[in-house]
PDB file of C-alpha atoms in Angstrom:
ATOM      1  CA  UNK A  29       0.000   0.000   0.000  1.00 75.00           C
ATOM      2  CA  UNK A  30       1.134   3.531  -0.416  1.00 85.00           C
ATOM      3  CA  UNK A  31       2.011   5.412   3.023  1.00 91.00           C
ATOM      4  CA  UNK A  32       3.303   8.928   3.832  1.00 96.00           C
ATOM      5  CA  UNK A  33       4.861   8.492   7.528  1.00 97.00           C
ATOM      6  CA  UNK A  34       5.799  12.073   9.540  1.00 98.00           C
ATOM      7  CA  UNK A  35       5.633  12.523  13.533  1.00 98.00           C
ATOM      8  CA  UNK A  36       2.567  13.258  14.753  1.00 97.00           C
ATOM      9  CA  UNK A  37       3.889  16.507  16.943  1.00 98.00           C
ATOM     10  CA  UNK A  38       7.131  18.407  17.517  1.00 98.00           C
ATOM     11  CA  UNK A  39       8.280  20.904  19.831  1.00 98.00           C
ATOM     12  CA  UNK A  40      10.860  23.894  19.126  1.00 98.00           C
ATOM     13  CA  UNK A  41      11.701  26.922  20.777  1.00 98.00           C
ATOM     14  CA  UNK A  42      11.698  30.561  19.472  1.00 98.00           C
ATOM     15  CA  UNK A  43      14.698  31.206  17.020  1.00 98.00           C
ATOM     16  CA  UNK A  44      15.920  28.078  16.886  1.00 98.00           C
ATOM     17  CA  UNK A  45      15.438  25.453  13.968  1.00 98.00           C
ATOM     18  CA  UNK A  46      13.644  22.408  13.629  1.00 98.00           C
ATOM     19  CA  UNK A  47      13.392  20.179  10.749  1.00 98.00           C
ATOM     20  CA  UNK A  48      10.462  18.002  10.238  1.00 98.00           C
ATOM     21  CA  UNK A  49      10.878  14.502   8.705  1.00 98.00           C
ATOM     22  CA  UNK A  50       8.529  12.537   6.034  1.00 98.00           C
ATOM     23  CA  UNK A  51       9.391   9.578   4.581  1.00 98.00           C
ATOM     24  CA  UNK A  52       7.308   7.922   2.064  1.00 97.00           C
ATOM     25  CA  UNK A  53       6.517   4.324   0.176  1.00 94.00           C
ATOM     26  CA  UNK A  54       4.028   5.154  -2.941  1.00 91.00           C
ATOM     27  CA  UNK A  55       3.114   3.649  -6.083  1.00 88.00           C
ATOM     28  CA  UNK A  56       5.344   5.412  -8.657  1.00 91.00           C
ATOM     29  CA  UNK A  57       6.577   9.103  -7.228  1.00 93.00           C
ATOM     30  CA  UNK A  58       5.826  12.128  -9.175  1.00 93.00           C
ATOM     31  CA  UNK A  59       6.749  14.671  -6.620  1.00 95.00           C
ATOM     32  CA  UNK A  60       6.615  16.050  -3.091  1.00 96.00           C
ATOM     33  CA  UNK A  61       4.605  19.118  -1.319  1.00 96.00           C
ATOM     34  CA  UNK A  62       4.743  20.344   1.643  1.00 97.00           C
ATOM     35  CA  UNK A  63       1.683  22.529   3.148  1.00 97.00           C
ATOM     36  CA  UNK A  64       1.635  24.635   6.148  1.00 98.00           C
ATOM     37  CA  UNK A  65      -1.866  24.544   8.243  1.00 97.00           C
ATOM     38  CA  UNK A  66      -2.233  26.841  10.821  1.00 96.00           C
ATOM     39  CA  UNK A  67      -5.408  25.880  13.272  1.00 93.00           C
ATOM     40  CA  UNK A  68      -8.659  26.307  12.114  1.00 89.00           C
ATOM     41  CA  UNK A  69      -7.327  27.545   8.345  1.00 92.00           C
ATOM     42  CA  UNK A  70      -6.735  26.528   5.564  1.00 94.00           C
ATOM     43  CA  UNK A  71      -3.526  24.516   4.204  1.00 95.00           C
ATOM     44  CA  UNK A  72      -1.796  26.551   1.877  1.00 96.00           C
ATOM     45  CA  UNK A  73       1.237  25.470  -0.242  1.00 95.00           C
ATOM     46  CA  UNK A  74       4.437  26.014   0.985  1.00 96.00           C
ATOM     47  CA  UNK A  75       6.988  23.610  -1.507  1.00 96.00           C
ATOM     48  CA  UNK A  76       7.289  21.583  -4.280  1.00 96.00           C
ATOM     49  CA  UNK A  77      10.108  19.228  -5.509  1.00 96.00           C
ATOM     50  CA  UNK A  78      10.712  16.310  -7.860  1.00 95.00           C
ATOM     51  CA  UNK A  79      14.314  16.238  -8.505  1.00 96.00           C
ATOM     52  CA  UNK A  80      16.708  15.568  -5.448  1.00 97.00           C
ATOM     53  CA  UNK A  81      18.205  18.433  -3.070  1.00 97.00           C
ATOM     54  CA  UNK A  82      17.509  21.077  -1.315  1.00 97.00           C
ATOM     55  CA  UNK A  83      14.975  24.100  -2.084  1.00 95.00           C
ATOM     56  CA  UNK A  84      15.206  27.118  -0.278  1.00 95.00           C
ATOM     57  CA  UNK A  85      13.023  30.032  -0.067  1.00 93.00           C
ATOM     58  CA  UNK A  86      13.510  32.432   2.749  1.00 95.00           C
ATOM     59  CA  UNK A  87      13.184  30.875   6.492  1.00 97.00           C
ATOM     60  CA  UNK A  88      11.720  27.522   4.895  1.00 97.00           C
ATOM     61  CA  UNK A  89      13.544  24.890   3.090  1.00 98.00           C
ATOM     62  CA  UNK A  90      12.619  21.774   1.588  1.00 98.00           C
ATOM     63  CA  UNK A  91      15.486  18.323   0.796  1.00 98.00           C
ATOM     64  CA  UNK A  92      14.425  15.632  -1.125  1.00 98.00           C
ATOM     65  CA  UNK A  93      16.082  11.777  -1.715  1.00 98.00           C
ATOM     66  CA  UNK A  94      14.127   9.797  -4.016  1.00 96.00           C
ATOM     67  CA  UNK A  95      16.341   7.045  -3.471  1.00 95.00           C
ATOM     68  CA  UNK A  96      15.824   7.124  -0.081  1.00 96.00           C
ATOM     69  CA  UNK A  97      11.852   7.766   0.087  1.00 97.00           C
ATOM     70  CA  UNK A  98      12.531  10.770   2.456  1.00 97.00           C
ATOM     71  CA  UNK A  99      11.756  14.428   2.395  1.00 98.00           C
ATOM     72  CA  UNK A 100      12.373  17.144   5.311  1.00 98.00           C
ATOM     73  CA  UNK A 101      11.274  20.876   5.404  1.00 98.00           C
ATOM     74  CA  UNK A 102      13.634  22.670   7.538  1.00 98.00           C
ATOM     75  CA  UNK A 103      12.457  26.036   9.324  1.00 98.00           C
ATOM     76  CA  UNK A 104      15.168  28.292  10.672  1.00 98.00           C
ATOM     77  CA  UNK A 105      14.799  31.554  12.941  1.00 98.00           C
ATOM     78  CA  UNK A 106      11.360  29.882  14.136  1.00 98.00           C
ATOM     79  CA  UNK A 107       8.417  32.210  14.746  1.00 98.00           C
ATOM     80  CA  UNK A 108       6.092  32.122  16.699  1.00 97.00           C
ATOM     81  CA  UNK A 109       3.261  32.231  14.147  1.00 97.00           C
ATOM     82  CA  UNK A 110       5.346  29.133  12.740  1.00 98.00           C
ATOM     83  CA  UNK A 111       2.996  27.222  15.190  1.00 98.00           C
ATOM     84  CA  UNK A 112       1.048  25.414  12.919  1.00 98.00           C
ATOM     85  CA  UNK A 113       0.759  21.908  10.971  1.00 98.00           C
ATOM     86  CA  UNK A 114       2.990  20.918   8.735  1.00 98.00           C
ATOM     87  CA  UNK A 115       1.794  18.114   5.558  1.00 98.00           C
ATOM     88  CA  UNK A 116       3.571  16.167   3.766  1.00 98.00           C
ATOM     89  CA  UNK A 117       2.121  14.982   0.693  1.00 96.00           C
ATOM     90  CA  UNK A 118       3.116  12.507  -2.542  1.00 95.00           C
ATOM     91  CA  UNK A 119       2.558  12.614  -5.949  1.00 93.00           C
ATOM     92  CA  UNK A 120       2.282   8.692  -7.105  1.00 90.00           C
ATOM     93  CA  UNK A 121       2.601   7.570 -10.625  1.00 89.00           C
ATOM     94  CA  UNK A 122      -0.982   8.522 -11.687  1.00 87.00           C
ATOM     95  CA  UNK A 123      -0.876  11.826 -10.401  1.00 86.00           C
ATOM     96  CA  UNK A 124      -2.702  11.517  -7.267  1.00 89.00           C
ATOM     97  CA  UNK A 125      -1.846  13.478  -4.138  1.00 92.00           C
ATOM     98  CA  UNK A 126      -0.971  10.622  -1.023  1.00 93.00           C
ATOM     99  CA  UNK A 127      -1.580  12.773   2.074  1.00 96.00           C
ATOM    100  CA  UNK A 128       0.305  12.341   5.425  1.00 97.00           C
ATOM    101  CA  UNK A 129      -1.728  12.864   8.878  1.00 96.00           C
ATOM    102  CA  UNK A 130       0.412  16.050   8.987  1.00 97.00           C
ATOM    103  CA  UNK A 131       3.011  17.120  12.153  1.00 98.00           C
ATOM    104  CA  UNK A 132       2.044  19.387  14.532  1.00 98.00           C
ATOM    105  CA  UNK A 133       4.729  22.032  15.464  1.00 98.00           C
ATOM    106  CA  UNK A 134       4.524  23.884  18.530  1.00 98.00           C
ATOM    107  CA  UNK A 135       6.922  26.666  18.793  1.00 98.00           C
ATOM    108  CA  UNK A 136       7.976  28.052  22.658  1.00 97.00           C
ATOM    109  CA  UNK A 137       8.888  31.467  24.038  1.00 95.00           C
TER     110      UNK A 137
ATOM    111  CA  UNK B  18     -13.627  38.301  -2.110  1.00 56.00           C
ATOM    112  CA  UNK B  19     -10.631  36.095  -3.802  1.00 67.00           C
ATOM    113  CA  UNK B  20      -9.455  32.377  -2.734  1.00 93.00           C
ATOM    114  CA  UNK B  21     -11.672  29.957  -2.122  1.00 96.00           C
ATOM    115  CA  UNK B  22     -14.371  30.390   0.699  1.00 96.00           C
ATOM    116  CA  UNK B  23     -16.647  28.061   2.246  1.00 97.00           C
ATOM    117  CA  UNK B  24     -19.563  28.646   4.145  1.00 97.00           C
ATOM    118  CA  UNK B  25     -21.217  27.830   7.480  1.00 97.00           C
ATOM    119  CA  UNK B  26     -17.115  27.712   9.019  1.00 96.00           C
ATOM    120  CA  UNK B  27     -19.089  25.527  11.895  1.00 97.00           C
ATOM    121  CA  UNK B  28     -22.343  23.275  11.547  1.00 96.00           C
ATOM    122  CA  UNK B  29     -23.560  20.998  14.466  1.00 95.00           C
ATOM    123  CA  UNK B  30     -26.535  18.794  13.339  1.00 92.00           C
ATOM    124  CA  UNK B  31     -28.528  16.207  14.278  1.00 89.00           C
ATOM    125  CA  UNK B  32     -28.320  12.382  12.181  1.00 87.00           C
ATOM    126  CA  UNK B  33     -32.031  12.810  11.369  1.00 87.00           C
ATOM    127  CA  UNK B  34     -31.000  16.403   9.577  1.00 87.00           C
ATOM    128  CA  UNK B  35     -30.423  18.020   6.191  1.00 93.00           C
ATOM    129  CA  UNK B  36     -27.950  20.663   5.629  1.00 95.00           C
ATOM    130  CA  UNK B  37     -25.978  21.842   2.738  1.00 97.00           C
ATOM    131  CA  UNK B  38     -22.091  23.129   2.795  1.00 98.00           C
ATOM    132  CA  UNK B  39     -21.032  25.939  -0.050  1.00 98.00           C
ATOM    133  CA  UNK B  40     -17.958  26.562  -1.569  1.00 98.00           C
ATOM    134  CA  UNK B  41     -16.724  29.711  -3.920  1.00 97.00           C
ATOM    135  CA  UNK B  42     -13.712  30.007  -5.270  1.00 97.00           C
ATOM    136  CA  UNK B  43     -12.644  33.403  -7.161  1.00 93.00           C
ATOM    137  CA  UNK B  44      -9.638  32.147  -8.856  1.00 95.00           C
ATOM    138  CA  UNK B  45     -11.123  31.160 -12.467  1.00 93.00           C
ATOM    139  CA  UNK B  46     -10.476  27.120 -11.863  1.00 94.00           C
ATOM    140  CA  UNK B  47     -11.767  24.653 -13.736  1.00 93.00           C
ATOM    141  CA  UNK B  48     -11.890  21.853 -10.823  1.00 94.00           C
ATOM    142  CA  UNK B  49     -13.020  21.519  -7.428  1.00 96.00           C
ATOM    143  CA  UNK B  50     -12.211  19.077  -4.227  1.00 96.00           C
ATOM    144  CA  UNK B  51     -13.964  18.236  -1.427  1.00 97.00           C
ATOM    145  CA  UNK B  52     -11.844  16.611   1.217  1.00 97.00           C
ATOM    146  CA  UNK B  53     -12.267  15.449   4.856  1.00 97.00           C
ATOM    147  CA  UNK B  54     -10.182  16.223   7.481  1.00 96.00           C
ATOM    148  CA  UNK B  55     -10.455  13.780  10.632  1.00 95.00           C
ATOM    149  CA  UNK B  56      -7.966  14.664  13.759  1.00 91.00           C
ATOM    150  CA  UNK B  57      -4.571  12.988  13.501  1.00 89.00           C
ATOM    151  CA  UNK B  58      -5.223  11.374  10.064  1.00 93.00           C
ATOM    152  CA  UNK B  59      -4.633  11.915   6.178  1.00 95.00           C
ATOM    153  CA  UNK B  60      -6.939  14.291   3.813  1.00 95.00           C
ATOM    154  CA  UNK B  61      -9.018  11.916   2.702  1.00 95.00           C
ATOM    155  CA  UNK B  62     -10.234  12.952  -1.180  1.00 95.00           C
ATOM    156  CA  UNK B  63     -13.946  12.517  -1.231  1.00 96.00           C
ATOM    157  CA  UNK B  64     -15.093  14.024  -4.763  1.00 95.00           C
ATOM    158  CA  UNK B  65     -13.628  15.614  -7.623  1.00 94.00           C
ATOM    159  CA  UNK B  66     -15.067  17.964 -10.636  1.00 94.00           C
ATOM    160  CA  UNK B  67     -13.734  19.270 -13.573  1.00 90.00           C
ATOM    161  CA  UNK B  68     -15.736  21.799 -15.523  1.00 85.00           C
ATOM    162  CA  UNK B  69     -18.955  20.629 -13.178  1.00 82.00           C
ATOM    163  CA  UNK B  70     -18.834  17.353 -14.151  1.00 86.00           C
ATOM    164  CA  UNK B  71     -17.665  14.661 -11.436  1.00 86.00           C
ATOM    165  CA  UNK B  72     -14.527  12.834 -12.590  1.00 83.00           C
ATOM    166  CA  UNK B  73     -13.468  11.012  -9.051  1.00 80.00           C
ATOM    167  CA  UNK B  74     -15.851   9.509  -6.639  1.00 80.00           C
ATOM    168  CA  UNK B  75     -13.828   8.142  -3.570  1.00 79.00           C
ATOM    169  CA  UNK B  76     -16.366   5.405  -2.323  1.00 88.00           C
ATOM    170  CA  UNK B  77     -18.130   8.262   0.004  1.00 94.00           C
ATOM    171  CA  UNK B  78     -21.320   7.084   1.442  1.00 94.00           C
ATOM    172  CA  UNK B  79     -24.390   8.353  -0.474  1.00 93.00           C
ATOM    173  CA  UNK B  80     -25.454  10.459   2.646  1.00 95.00           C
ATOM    174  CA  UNK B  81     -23.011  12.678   1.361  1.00 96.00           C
ATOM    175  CA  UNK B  82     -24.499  14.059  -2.082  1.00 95.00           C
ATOM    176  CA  UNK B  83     -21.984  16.888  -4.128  1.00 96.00           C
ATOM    177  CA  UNK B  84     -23.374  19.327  -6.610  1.00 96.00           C
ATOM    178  CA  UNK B  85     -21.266  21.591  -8.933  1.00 95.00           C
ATOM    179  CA  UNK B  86     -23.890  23.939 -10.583  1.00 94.00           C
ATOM    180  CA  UNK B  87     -21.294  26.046 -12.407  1.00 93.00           C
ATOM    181  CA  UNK B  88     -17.099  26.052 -11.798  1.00 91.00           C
ATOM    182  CA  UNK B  89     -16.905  28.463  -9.571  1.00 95.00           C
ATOM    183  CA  UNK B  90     -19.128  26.958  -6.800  1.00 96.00           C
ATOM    184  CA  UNK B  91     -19.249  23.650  -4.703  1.00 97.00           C
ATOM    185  CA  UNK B  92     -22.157  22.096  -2.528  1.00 97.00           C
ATOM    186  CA  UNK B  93     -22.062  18.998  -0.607  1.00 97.00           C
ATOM    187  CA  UNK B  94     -25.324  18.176   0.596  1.00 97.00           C
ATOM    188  CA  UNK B  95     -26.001  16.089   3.869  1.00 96.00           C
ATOM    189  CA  UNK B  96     -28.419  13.866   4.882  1.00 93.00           C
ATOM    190  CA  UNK B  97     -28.982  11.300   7.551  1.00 93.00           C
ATOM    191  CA  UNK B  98     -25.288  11.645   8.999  1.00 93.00           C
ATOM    192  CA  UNK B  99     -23.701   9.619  11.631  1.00 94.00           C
ATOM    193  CA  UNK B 100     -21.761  10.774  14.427  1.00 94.00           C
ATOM    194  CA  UNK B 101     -18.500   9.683  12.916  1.00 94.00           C
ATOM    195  CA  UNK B 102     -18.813  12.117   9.874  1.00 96.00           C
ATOM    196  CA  UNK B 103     -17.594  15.008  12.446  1.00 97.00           C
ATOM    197  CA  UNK B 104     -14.489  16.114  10.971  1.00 97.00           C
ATOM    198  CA  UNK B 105     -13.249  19.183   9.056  1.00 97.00           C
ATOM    199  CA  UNK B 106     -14.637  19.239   5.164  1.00 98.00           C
ATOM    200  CA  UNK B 107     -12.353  21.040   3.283  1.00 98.00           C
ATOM    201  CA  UNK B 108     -12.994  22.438  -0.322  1.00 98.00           C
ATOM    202  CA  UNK B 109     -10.192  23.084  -2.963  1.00 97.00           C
ATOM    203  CA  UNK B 110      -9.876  24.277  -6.074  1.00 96.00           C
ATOM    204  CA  UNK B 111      -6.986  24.236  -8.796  1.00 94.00           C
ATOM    205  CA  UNK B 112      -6.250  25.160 -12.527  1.00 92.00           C
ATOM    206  CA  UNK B 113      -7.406  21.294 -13.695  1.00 87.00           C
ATOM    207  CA  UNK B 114      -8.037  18.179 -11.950  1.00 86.00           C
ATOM    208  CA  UNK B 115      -4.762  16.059 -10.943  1.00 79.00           C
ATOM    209  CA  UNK B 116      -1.582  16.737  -9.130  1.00 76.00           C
ATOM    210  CA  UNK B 117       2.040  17.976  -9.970  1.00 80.00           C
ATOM    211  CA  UNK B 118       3.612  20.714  -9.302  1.00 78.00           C
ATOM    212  CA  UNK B 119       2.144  23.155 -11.615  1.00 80.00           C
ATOM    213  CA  UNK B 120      -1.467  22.567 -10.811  1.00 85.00           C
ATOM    214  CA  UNK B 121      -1.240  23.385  -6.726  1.00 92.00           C
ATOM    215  CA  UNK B 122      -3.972  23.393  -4.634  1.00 95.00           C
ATOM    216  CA  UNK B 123      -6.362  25.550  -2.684  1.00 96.00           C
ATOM    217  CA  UNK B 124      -7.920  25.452  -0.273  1.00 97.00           C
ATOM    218  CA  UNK B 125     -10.913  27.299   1.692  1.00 96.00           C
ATOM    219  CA  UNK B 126     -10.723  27.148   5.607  1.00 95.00           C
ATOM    220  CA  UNK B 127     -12.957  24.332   6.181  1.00 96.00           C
ATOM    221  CA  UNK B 128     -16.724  23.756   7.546  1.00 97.00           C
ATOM    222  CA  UNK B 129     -16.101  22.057  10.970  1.00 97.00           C
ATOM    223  CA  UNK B 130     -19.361  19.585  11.379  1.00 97.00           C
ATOM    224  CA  UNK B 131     -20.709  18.181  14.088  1.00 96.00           C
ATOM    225  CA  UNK B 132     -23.197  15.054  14.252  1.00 95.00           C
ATOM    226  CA  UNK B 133     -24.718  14.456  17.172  1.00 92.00           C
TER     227      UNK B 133
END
């Protein structure tokens, strides 16, 4: 079966940087997302990638290994509005989106 | 208004009830998602339309009846609910129907139901 596997919660402090782990066994792999959902609002896109390495843009960045079935997204200077949940989701070979149960990141004075 | 916004944000009904949950979506899509969103597990995809016509149906109980008069709204009609349909229903929209990385997601805020 296809499965998207991420910790259910984290815990960072203020400033500091925390990277969140997904690793994933899917039919066929098409790409990776990442979404940020902050509670009771919507997900919103925060990464994309398909070929392996790292993405950056600004605070957030976002490593892939095909090879390996494993993704992070890697948050530095954490916020406090960086409390939120973070998904990790998988495109398989026909295109469809496999969602994980998302990690929930709780950020500390 | 742009995005995509959904209407009630909160619904508590009883199982012997009908209600109906909207969804707009200003961005000039041509397909629509509804999703449900149960604590501590995946999105699970419950229906898809392209250009109002349904091209995914993800084995959702028939208490749970979609309508897509035109693409720039979204109902989901409900009828005759059980208890363990309380979750968040999210609607999303997106250029066409399918994934990659050109044809992102998104989403409204979520209708948070409540059987009882």
């Amino acid at each position: 079966g296809q499965n998207i596997d991420q910790p259910t919660e984290m815990t960072a402090t203020e400033g500091a940087i925390v990277q969140i782990n997904c690793t994933y066994q899917t039919s066929g792999f098409n790409g990776l997302f990442w979404y940020q959902q902050h509670a009771g609002e919507a997900p919103t896109f925060l990464s994309y990638n398909v070929l392996d390495g790292l993405e950056e843009k600004g605070r957030f960045s976002s490593f892939l290994s095909r090879s390996k079935g494993y993704s992070y997204l890697l948050l530095k200077e954490l916020q406090m509005k960086d409390s939120a949940s973070y998904l990790c989701v998988c495109l398989d070979s026909n295109y469809q989106l496999i969602w994980g149960a998302g990690t929930k990141l709780i950020i500390k004075p | 208004e742009t995005g995509v916004t959904q209407t009630p944000r909160h619904l508590v009904m009883g199982m012997t009830n009908k209600k109906s949950l909207k969804c707009e979506q200003h961005l000039g899509h041509n397909a629509m998602y509804w999703y449900k969103q149960s604590a501590k597990k995946p999105l699970e995809l419950m229906f898809v339309y392209s250009l109002e016509e349904r091209v995914e149906n993800n084995s959702v109980p028939s208490r749970f009846s979609p309508e897509c008069p035109n693409s720039s709204h979204l109902f989901l009609h409900l009828h005759t609910l059980q208890p363990e349909d309380s979750a968040l229903y999210l609607c999303a929209s997106s250029q066409r129907p399918g994934g990659s990385g050109a044809n992102v997601l998104t989403f409204g805020a979520g209708s948070r139901l409540t059987v009882l």
